[in-house]
mmCIF file of C-alpha atoms in Angstrom:
data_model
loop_
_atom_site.group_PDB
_atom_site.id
_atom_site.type_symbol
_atom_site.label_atom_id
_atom_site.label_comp_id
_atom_site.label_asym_id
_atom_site.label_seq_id
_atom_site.Cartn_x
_atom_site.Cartn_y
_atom_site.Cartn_z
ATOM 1 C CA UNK A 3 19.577 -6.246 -28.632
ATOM 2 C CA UNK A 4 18.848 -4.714 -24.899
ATOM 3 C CA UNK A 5 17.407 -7.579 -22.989
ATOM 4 C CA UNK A 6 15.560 -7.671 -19.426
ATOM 5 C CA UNK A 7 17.743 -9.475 -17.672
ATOM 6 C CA UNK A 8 16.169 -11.165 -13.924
ATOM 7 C CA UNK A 9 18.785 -12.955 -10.755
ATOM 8 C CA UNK A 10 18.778 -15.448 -9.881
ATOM 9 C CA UNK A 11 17.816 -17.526 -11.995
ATOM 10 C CA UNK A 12 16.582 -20.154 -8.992
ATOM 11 C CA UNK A 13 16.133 -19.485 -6.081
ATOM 12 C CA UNK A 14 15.359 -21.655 -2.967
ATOM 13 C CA UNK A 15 14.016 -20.182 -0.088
ATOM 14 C CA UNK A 16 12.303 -21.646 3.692
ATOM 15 C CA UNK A 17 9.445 -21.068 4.344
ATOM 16 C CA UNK A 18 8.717 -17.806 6.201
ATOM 17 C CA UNK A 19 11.938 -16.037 5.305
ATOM 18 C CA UNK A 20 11.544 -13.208 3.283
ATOM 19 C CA UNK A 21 13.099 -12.556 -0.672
ATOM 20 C CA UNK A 22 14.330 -10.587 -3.427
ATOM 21 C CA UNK A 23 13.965 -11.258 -6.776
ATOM 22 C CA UNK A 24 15.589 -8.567 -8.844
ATOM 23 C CA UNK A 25 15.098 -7.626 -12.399
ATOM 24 C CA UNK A 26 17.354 -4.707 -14.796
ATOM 25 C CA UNK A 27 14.705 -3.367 -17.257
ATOM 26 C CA UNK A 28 15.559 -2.188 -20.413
ATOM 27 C CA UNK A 29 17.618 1.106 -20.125
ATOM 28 C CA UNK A 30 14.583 3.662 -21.782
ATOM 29 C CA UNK A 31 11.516 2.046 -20.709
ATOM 30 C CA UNK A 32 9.640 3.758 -18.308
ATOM 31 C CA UNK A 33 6.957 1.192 -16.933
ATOM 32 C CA UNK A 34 7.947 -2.402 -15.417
ATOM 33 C CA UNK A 35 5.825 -5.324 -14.611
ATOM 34 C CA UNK A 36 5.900 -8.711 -12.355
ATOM 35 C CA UNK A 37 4.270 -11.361 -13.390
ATOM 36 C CA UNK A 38 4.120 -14.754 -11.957
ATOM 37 C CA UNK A 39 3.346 -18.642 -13.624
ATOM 38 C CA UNK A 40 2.796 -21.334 -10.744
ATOM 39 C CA UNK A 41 3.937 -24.613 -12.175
ATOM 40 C CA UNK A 42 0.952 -25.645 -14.332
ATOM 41 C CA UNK A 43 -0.821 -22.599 -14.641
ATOM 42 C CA UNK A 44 -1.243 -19.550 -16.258
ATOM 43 C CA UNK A 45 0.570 -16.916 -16.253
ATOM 44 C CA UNK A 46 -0.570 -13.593 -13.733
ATOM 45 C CA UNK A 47 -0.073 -10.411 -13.896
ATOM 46 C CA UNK A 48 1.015 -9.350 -10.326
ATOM 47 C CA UNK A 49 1.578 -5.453 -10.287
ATOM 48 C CA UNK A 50 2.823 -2.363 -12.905
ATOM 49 C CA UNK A 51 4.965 0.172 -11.601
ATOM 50 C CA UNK A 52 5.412 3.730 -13.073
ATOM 51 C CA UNK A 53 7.221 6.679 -11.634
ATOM 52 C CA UNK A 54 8.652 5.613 -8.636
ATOM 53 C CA UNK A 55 5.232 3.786 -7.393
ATOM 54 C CA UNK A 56 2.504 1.668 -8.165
ATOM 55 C CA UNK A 57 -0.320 2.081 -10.961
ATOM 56 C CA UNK A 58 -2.325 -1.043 -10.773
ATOM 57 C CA UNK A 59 -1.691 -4.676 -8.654
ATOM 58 C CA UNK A 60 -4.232 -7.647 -8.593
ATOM 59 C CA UNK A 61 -5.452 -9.418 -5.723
ATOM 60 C CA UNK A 62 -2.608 -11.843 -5.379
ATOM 61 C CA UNK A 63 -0.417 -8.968 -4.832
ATOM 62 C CA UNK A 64 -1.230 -8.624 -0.966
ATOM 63 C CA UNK A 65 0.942 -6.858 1.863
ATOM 64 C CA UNK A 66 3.546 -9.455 1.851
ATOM 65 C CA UNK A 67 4.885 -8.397 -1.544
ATOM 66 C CA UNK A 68 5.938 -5.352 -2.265
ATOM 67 C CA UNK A 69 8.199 -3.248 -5.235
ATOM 68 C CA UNK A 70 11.286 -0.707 -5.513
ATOM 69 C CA UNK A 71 13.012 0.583 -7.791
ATOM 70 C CA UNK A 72 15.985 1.218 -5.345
ATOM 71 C CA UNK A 73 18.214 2.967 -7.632
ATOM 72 C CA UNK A 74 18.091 3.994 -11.632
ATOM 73 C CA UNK A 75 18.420 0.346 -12.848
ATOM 74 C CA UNK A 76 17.357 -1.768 -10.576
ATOM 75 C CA UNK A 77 13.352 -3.309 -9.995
ATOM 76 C CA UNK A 78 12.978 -5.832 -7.399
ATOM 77 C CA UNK A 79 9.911 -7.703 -5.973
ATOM 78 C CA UNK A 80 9.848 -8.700 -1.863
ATOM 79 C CA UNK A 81 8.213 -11.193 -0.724
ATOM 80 C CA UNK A 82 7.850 -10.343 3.129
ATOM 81 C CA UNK A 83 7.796 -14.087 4.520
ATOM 82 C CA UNK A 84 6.936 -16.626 1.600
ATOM 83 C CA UNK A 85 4.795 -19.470 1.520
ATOM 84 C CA UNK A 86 4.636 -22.743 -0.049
ATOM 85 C CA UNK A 87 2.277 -21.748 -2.282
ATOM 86 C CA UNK A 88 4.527 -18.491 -3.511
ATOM 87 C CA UNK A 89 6.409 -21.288 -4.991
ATOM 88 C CA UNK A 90 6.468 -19.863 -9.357
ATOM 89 C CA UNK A 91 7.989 -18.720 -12.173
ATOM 90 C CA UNK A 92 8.320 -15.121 -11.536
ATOM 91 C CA UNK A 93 8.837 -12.900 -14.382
ATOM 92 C CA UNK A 94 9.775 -9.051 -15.104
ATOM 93 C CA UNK A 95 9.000 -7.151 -17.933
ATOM 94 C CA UNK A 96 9.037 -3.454 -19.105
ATOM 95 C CA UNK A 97 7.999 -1.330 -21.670
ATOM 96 C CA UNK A 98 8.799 2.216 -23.071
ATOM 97 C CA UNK A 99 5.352 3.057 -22.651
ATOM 98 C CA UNK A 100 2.184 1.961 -20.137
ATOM 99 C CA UNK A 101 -0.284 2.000 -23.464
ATOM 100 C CA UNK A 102 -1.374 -1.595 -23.818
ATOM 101 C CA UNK A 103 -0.004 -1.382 -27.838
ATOM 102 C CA UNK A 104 3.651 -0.651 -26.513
ATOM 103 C CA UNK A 105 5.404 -3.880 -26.399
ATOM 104 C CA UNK A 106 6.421 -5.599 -22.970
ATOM 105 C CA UNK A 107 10.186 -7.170 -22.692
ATOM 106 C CA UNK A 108 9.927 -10.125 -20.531
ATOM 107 C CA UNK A 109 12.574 -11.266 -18.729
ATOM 108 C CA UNK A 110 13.687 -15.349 -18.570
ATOM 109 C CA UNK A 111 12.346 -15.546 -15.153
ATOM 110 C CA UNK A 112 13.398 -16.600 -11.655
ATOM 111 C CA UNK A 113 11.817 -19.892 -10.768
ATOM 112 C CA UNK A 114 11.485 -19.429 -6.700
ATOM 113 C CA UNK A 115 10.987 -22.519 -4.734
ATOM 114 C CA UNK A 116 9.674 -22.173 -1.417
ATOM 115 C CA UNK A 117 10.818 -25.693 1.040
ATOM 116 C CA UNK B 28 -14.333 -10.403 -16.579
ATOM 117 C CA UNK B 29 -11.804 -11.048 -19.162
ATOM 118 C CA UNK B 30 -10.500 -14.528 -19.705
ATOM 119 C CA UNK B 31 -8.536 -16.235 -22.484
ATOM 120 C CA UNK B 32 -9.036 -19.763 -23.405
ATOM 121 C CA UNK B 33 -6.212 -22.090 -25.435
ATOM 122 C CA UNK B 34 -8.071 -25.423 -25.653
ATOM 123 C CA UNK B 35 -5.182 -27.036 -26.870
ATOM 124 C CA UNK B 36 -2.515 -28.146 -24.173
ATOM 125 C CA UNK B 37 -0.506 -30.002 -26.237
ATOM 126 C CA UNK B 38 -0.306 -30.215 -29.994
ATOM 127 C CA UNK B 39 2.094 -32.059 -32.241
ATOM 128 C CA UNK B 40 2.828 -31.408 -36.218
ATOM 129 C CA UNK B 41 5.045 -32.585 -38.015
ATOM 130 C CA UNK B 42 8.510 -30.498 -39.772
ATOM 131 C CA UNK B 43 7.139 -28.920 -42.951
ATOM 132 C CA UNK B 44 3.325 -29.003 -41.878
ATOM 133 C CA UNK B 45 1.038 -26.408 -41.144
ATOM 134 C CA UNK B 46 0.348 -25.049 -37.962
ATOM 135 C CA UNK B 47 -2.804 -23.659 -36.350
ATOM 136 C CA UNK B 48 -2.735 -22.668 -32.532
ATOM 137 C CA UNK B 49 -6.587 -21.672 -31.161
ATOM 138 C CA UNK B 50 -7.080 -18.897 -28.902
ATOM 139 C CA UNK B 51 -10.511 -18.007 -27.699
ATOM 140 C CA UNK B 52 -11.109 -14.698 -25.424
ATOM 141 C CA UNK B 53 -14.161 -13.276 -23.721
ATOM 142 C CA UNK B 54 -14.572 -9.669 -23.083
ATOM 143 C CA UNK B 55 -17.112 -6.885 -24.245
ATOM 144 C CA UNK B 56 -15.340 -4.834 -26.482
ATOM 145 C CA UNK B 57 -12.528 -5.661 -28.737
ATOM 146 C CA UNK B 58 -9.102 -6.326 -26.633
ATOM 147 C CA UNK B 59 -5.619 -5.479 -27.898
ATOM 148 C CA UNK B 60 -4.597 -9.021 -28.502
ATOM 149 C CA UNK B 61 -1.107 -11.132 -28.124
ATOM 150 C CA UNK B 62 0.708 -14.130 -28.827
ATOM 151 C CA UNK B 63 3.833 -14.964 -27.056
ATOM 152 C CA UNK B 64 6.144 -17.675 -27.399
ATOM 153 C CA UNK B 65 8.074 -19.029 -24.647
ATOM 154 C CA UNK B 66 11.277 -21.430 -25.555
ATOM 155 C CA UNK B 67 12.293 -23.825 -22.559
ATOM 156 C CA UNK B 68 14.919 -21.674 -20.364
ATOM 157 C CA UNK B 69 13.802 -18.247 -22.234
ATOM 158 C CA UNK B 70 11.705 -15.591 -20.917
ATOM 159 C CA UNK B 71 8.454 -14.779 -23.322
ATOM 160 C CA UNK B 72 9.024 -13.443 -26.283
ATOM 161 C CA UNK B 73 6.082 -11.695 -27.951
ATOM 162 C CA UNK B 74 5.410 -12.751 -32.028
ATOM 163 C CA UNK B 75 2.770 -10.431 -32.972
ATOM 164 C CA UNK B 76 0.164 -8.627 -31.537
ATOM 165 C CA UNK B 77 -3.380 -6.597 -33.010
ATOM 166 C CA UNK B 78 -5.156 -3.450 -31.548
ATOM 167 C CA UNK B 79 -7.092 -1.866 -34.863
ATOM 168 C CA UNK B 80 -7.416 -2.134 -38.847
ATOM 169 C CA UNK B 81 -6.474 -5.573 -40.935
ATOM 170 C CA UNK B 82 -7.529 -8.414 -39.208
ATOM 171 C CA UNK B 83 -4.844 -10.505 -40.194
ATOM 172 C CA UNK B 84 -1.714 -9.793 -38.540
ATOM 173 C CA UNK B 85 2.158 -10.622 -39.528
ATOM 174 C CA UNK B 86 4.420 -11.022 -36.925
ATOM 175 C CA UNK B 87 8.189 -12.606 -36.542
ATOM 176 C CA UNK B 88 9.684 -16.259 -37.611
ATOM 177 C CA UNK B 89 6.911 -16.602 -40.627
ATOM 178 C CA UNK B 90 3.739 -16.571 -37.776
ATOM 179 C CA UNK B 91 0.558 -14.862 -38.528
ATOM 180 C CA UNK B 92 -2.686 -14.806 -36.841
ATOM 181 C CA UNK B 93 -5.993 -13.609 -37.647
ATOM 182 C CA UNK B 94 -8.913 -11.529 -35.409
ATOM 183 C CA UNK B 95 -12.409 -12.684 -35.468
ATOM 184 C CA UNK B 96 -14.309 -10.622 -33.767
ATOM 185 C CA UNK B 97 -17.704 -12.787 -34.476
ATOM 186 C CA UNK B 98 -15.984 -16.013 -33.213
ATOM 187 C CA UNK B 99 -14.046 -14.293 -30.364
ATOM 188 C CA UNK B 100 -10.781 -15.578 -31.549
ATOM 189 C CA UNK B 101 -6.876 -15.032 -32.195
ATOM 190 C CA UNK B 102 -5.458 -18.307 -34.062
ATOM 191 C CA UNK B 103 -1.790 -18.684 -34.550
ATOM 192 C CA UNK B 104 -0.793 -19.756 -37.460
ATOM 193 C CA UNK B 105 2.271 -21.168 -39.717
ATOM 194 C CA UNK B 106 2.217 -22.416 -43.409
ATOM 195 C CA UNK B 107 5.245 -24.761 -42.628
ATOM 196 C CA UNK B 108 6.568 -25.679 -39.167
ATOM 197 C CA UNK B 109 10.842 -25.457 -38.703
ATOM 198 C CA UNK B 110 12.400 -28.244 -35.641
ATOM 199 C CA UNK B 111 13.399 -24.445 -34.171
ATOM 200 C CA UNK B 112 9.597 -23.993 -33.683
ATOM 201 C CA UNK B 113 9.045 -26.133 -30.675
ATOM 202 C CA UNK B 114 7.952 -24.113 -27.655
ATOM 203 C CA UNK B 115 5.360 -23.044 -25.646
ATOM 204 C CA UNK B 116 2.755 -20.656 -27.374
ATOM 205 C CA UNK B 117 0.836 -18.177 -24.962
ATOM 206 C CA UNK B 118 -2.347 -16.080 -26.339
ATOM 207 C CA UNK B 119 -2.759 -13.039 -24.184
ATOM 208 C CA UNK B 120 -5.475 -10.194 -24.008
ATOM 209 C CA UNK B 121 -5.082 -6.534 -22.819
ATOM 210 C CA UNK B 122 -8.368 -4.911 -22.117
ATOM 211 C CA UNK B 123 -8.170 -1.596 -24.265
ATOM 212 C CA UNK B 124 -9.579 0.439 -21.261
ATOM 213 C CA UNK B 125 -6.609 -0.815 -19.098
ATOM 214 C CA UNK B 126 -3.140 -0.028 -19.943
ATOM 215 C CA UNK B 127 -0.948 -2.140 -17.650
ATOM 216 C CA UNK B 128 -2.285 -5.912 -17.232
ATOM 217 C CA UNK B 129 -2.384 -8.645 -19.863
ATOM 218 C CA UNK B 130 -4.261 -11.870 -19.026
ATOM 219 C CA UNK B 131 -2.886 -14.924 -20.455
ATOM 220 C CA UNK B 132 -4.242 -18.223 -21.551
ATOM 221 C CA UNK B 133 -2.985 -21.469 -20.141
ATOM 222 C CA UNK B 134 -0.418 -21.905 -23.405
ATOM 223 C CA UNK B 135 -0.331 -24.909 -25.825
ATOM 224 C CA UNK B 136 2.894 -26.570 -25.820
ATOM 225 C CA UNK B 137 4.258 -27.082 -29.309
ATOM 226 C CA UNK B 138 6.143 -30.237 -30.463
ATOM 227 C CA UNK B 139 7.722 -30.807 -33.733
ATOM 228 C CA UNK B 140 8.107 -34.580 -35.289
ATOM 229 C CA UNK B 141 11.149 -34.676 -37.503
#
């Protein structure tokens, strides 16, 4: 069964240096998601990506993150210089199609820790 | 704006009961609607989900749930609870005028007694 698959799995970071947590969505789908769960909370929808840019972010996704999709497999989110407080369960997903009905894949997450 | 409510952080049941997981949203019109379930070390794994037509929705692994548009409300439900069931549950709304977002609840975290 294709699978979104997310690396690493943890990842520790210092503050202030910058990272990149990368995601391969399922081969056909054509829109791809980051969502994030701090430790204790819910889980946000960060920003939804659709032909090579983006279609719709929330307010937590501010200048310091940013998306590619730096080749035909790969969708990564940057974090320009994290914070303690970017410290979360980050999660991709995708879906074959951007209407709300089409299901989204997650991914098993990369829990980034932020020291 | 749109929120989803699970007022149930933690429930426990035991193997063989019945299971009933609340989920309360708020939004003007009628929402496609989700549930997810999220084993420990797995990503989130969606179990059924309603946009139109029969209210009561099948989905995978003998869950149901059923719309209420009067009460606002998605419950999960199972006639008979397996060990293998034990996980977090998320509820989740997608606003039918916007394709891309869904808005979770907090989750209920789901333990099973032998």
């Amino acid at each position: 069964e294709p699978e979104v698959t997310q690396t690493p799995s943890h990842q520790v970071t210092q503050m202030g240096q910058e990272v990149i947590l990368r995601c391969v969505p399922i081969s056909n789908h054509l829109y791809f998601y980051w969502y994030r769960q701090i430790l204790g909370q819910k889980v946000e929808f960060l920003v939804s990506f659709y032909n090579n840019e983006i279609s719709e972010k929330s307010e937590i996704f501010d200048d310091q993150f940013s998306v590619e999709r730096p080749d035909g497999s790969n969708f990564t989110l940057k974090i320009r210089s994290t914070k303690l407080e970017d410290s979360a369960m980050y999660f991709c997903a995708s879906s074959e199609d951007g209407q709300s009905f089409a299901e989204a894949f997650f991914g098993q997450g990369t829990r980034l820790t932020v020291v | 704006a749109q929120s989803v409510t699970q007022p149930d952080i933690h429930i426990t049941v035991s193997e063989g009961a019945s299971l009933e997981l609340r989920c309360n949203y708020s939004y003007g019109a009628t929402p496609y609607l989700f549930w997810y379930v999220q084993s420990p070390g797995q990503g989130l794994q969606l179990l059924l989900k309603y946009f139109s037509g029969d209210t009561l929705v099948q989905g995978i692994k003998g869950f149901e749930a059923e719309f209420k548009r009067s009460q606002s409300s998605f419950n999960l439900r199972k006639p008979s609870v397996h060990w293998s069931d034990a996980a977090e549950y998320f509820c989740a709304v997608a606003p039918s005028d916007s394709s891309y977002k869904l808005i979770f609840g907090s989750g209920t975290r789901l333990l099973v007694r032998p």
